[in-house]
Amino acid sequence: DQQVKQNSPSLSVQEGRISILNCDYTNSMFDYFLWYKKYPAEGPTFLISISSIKDKNEDGRFTVFLNKSAKHLSLHIVPSQPGDSAVYFCAASGTGTASKLTFGTGTRLQVTL
Amino acid sequence: ETGVTQSPTHLIKTRGQQVTLRCSSQSGHNTVSWYQQALGQGPQFIFQYYREEENGRGNFPPRFSGLQFPNYSSELNVNALELDDSALYLCASRLDRVLSYNEQFFGPGTRLTVL
């Protein structure tokens, strides 16, 4: 049972444009959501997070939006840069299980020139 | 500040063997988690250690076991290896289990191949 889903395995975006990566979850007990970026031969790197009490969090070019009623979150990257090309994982955790992250299957983003 | 390190980088074993993977946490971090990432999948939580005790476990059989040492380094042991155990094994550390949520820092992983 996949509790965190990333339905788009891959996404290609032109440099300078907006990248939108989507994530859906099914477990209502999740209250903290994170995005990780992963390059080949490296471990996942934390990008940005959001608590369930918020609906938006920004950090530079990265913004995460949370729609609790739809159990949906998205990561916006503006403007996209070639160095953003990587696999992006959405992850979620529940109260009292802060170290147990449930990950989606990832979306491979390619930013083209 | 030293990040999370893991050894070895790659490992090849045969079915039925036993394997030990090692992880050194980021400096000052006392909580470590282990994840298994199969090809084409996201990382799956195996278990977490806090102050040398297992504290939380995912849906993995008992042949997956671990240790955390006083210096907060950690080991993942897998007995009776099966072909499906072939995966990237990731270690992640965080500052303190009891504090409000803080991010986990991942190591580069150990690629295990079981033949």
CSV table of C-alpha atoms in Angstrom, one decimal:
chain,number,residue,atom,x,y,z
A,1,ASP,CA,0.0,0.0,0.0
A,2,GLN,CA,1.7,3.2,-1.3
A,3,GLN,CA,0.8,5.9,1.3
A,4,VAL,CA,2.8,8.6,-0.6
A,5,LYS,CA,2.5,8.7,-4.3
A,6,GLN,CA,4.4,10.6,-7.0
A,7,ASN,CA,2.5,9.7,-10.2
A,8,SER,CA,4.9,11.4,-12.6
A,9,PRO,CA,8.1,9.3,-13.0
A,10,SER,CA,9.7,12.1,-15.0
A,11,LEU,CA,9.4,15.7,-16.0
A,12,SER,CA,11.3,17.8,-18.5
A,13,VAL,CA,11.3,21.6,-18.2
A,14,GLN,CA,13.2,24.3,-20.0
A,15,GLU,CA,15.7,26.4,-18.2
A,16,GLY,CA,14.1,29.5,-16.7
A,17,ARG,CA,10.6,28.1,-16.6
A,18,ILE,CA,8.7,26.8,-13.6
A,19,SER,CA,9.0,23.1,-12.5
A,20,ILE,CA,6.0,21.7,-10.7
A,21,LEU,CA,6.4,18.4,-9.0
A,22,ASN,CA,3.3,16.7,-7.4
A,23,CYS,CA,2.7,14.4,-4.5
A,24,ASP,CA,-0.4,12.8,-3.1
A,25,TYR,CA,-0.8,11.0,0.3
A,26,THR,CA,-3.4,8.8,1.8
A,27,ASN,CA,-2.6,8.7,5.5
A,28,SER,CA,-4.4,11.4,7.5
A,29,MET,CA,-2.0,10.9,10.4
A,30,PHE,CA,0.9,12.5,8.4
A,31,ASP,CA,1.6,16.0,9.7
A,32,TYR,CA,4.9,16.9,8.3
A,33,PHE,CA,6.0,16.8,4.7
A,34,LEU,CA,9.4,17.1,3.1
A,35,TRP,CA,11.1,17.2,-0.3
A,36,TYR,CA,14.4,15.6,-0.9
A,37,LYS,CA,16.6,15.9,-4.0
A,38,LYS,CA,18.9,13.0,-5.0
A,39,TYR,CA,21.8,13.0,-7.4
A,40,PRO,CA,23.3,9.7,-8.7
A,41,ALA,CA,25.8,8.1,-6.2
A,42,GLU,CA,24.7,10.5,-3.5
A,43,GLY,CA,22.3,10.2,-0.6
A,44,PRO,CA,19.0,12.3,-0.6
A,45,THR,CA,19.5,16.0,0.3
A,46,PHE,CA,16.9,17.8,2.3
A,47,LEU,CA,15.3,20.6,0.2
A,48,ILE,CA,12.3,22.1,1.9
A,49,SER,CA,9.6,21.0,4.4
A,50,ILE,CA,6.1,22.0,5.5
A,51,SER,CA,4.1,21.4,8.6
A,52,SER,CA,0.4,20.5,8.3
A,53,ILE,CA,-0.6,23.7,10.1
A,54,LYS,CA,0.7,25.7,7.1
A,55,ASP,CA,-0.4,25.7,3.4
A,56,LYS,CA,2.8,27.3,1.9
A,57,ASN,CA,6.5,27.5,2.7
A,58,GLU,CA,9.1,29.3,0.6
A,59,ASP,CA,12.8,29.1,0.5
A,60,GLY,CA,14.4,31.0,-2.3
A,61,ARG,CA,13.5,29.5,-5.6
A,62,PHE,CA,11.6,26.6,-3.9
A,63,THR,CA,8.0,26.8,-2.7
A,64,VAL,CA,6.0,23.9,-1.3
A,65,PHE,CA,2.2,24.1,-1.2
A,66,LEU,CA,0.0,21.8,0.9
A,67,ASN,CA,-3.7,21.1,0.3
A,68,LYS,CA,-4.7,19.1,3.3
A,69,SER,CA,-8.3,18.5,2.2
A,70,ALA,CA,-7.1,17.0,-1.1
A,71,LYS,CA,-4.1,15.3,0.6
A,72,HIS,CA,-1.9,16.8,-2.0
A,73,LEU,CA,1.4,18.8,-2.0
A,74,SER,CA,3.5,20.3,-4.7
A,75,LEU,CA,7.0,21.7,-5.1
A,76,HIS,CA,7.5,24.7,-7.3
A,77,ILE,CA,10.9,25.6,-8.6
A,78,VAL,CA,11.2,29.0,-10.2
A,79,PRO,CA,13.2,29.7,-12.2
A,80,SER,CA,14.4,26.2,-13.1
A,81,GLN,CA,18.2,25.7,-13.6
A,82,PRO,CA,20.2,22.9,-15.2
A,83,GLY,CA,21.7,22.1,-11.8
A,84,ASP,CA,18.2,21.2,-10.6
A,85,SER,CA,18.2,18.1,-12.7
A,86,ALA,CA,17.9,15.3,-10.2
A,87,VAL,CA,15.4,12.8,-8.7
A,88,TYR,CA,13.0,14.5,-6.3
A,89,PHE,CA,11.4,12.5,-3.5
A,90,CYS,CA,8.3,13.6,-1.5
A,91,ALA,CA,8.3,12.2,2.1
A,92,ALA,CA,5.9,12.4,5.0
A,93,SER,CA,6.0,11.7,8.7
A,94,GLY,CA,3.4,11.4,11.5
A,95,THR,CA,3.3,12.7,15.1
A,96,GLY,CA,5.7,10.8,17.3
A,97,THR,CA,7.3,9.1,14.4
A,98,ALA,CA,9.5,12.0,13.3
A,99,SER,CA,12.3,9.8,12.1
A,100,LYS,CA,10.2,7.4,10.2
A,101,LEU,CA,9.8,9.0,6.8
A,102,THR,CA,7.5,7.5,4.2
A,103,PHE,CA,8.8,8.2,0.7
A,104,GLY,CA,7.2,8.4,-2.7
A,105,THR,CA,8.8,6.7,-5.7
A,106,GLY,CA,10.4,9.9,-6.9
A,107,THR,CA,10.1,12.1,-10.0
A,108,ARG,CA,13.1,12.6,-12.3
A,109,LEU,CA,13.4,16.3,-13.3
A,110,GLN,CA,15.4,17.2,-16.3
A,111,VAL,CA,16.0,20.9,-16.9
A,112,THR,CA,17.0,21.5,-20.5
A,113,LEU,CA,18.9,24.5,-22.0
B,1,GLU,CA,31.4,19.6,10.3
B,2,THR,CA,31.6,16.0,9.1
B,3,GLY,CA,28.6,14.6,7.2
B,4,VAL,CA,27.1,11.1,7.4
B,5,THR,CA,29.5,8.5,6.0
B,6,GLN,CA,28.8,4.9,5.1
B,7,SER,CA,31.0,1.9,4.3
B,8,PRO,CA,31.5,0.1,2.1
B,9,THR,CA,30.4,1.8,-1.0
B,10,HIS,CA,29.6,-1.3,-2.9
B,11,LEU,CA,29.2,-4.9,-1.8
B,12,ILE,CA,28.5,-8.2,-3.6
B,13,LYS,CA,27.3,-11.2,-1.6
B,14,THR,CA,25.7,-14.6,-2.4
B,15,ARG,CA,22.3,-15.8,-1.2
B,16,GLY,CA,22.3,-17.1,2.3
B,17,GLN,CA,25.3,-15.1,3.4
B,18,GLN,CA,25.4,-12.4,6.1
B,19,VAL,CA,26.4,-8.8,5.7
B,20,THR,CA,27.3,-5.8,7.9
B,21,LEU,CA,27.0,-2.2,6.8
B,22,ARG,CA,28.4,0.7,8.7
B,23,CYS,CA,27.4,4.3,9.2
B,24,SER,CA,29.0,7.2,11.0
B,25,SER,CA,26.5,9.9,12.0
B,26,GLN,CA,26.9,13.6,11.5
B,27,SER,CA,28.7,15.1,14.4
B,28,GLY,CA,26.5,15.7,17.4
B,29,HIS,CA,23.6,13.6,16.0
B,30,ASN,CA,22.4,10.9,18.4
B,31,THR,CA,19.5,9.4,16.3
B,32,VAL,CA,20.2,7.2,13.3
B,33,SER,CA,17.7,5.6,10.9
B,34,TRP,CA,18.3,3.0,8.2
B,35,TYR,CA,16.4,2.9,4.9
B,36,GLN,CA,16.4,0.4,2.0
B,37,GLN,CA,16.0,1.8,-1.5
B,38,ALA,CA,15.2,-0.8,-4.2
B,39,LEU,CA,15.6,0.1,-7.8
B,40,GLY,CA,13.0,2.5,-9.0
B,41,GLN,CA,11.5,2.9,-5.6
B,42,GLY,CA,11.7,5.4,-2.8
B,43,PRO,CA,13.6,4.7,0.4
B,44,GLN,CA,11.8,2.4,2.9
B,45,PHE,CA,12.2,2.8,6.6
B,46,ILE,CA,13.9,-0.2,8.2
B,47,PHE,CA,14.5,1.0,11.8
B,48,GLN,CA,15.7,3.8,14.0
B,49,TYR,CA,18.2,3.8,16.9
B,50,TYR,CA,18.3,6.4,19.6
B,51,ARG,CA,21.0,6.2,22.4
B,52,GLU,CA,21.9,2.7,21.5
B,53,GLU,CA,18.4,1.3,21.5
B,54,GLU,CA,16.1,0.4,18.7
B,55,ASN,CA,13.2,2.8,18.7
B,56,GLY,CA,10.8,2.2,15.8
B,57,ARG,CA,10.9,-0.4,13.1
B,58,GLY,CA,9.4,-0.7,9.7
B,59,ASN,CA,8.0,-3.7,7.9
B,60,PHE,CA,11.2,-5.7,7.8
B,61,PRO,CA,11.8,-9.3,9.1
B,62,PRO,CA,14.0,-10.0,12.2
B,63,ARG,CA,16.9,-11.0,10.0
B,64,PHE,CA,17.5,-7.3,9.6
B,65,SER,CA,19.1,-6.1,12.8
B,66,GLY,CA,21.2,-3.2,14.0
B,67,LEU,CA,23.4,-1.7,16.6
B,68,GLN,CA,24.3,1.8,17.7
B,69,PHE,CA,27.5,2.5,19.6
B,70,PRO,CA,28.3,5.0,22.3
B,71,ASN,CA,29.9,7.3,19.7
B,72,TYR,CA,26.5,7.1,17.8
B,73,SER,CA,28.0,5.2,14.9
B,74,SER,CA,25.7,2.4,13.7
B,75,GLU,CA,25.6,-1.0,11.9
B,76,LEU,CA,23.0,-2.7,9.9
B,77,ASN,CA,23.2,-6.5,9.8
B,78,VAL,CA,21.3,-8.7,7.4
B,79,ASN,CA,21.3,-12.5,7.9
B,80,ALA,CA,20.4,-15.2,5.4
B,81,LEU,CA,20.6,-12.8,2.4
B,82,GLU,CA,17.9,-13.1,-0.3
B,83,LEU,CA,18.0,-11.9,-3.9
B,84,ASP,CA,15.4,-9.2,-3.0
B,85,ASP,CA,17.8,-7.7,-0.5
B,86,SER,CA,19.7,-6.2,-3.4
B,87,ALA,CA,19.3,-2.5,-2.9
B,88,LEU,CA,20.9,0.8,-1.9
B,89,TYR,CA,21.0,1.0,1.9
B,90,LEU,CA,20.9,4.5,3.3
B,91,CYS,CA,21.7,5.7,6.7
B,92,ALA,CA,20.3,9.0,8.0
B,93,SER,CA,21.1,10.9,11.2
B,94,ARG,CA,19.3,13.7,13.1
B,95,LEU,CA,20.0,15.8,16.1
B,96,ASP,CA,17.7,14.5,18.8
B,97,ARG,CA,14.7,12.2,18.7
B,98,VAL,CA,12.8,14.1,21.4
B,99,LEU,CA,13.1,17.6,19.9
B,100,SER,CA,10.6,19.0,17.6
B,101,TYR,CA,11.0,17.8,14.1
B,102,ASN,CA,14.3,18.4,12.4
B,103,GLU,CA,15.7,17.3,9.2
B,104,GLN,CA,17.5,14.1,8.6
B,105,PHE,CA,20.9,14.0,6.9
B,106,PHE,CA,21.5,11.1,4.6
B,107,GLY,CA,24.8,9.3,3.8
B,108,PRO,CA,25.7,8.3,0.2
B,109,GLY,CA,24.5,4.7,0.8
B,110,THR,CA,25.9,1.2,0.3
B,111,ARG,CA,24.9,-0.6,-2.9
B,112,LEU,CA,24.4,-4.3,-2.0
B,113,THR,CA,24.1,-6.9,-4.7
B,114,VAL,CA,23.0,-10.4,-3.8
B,115,LEU,CA,23.7,-13.1,-6.4
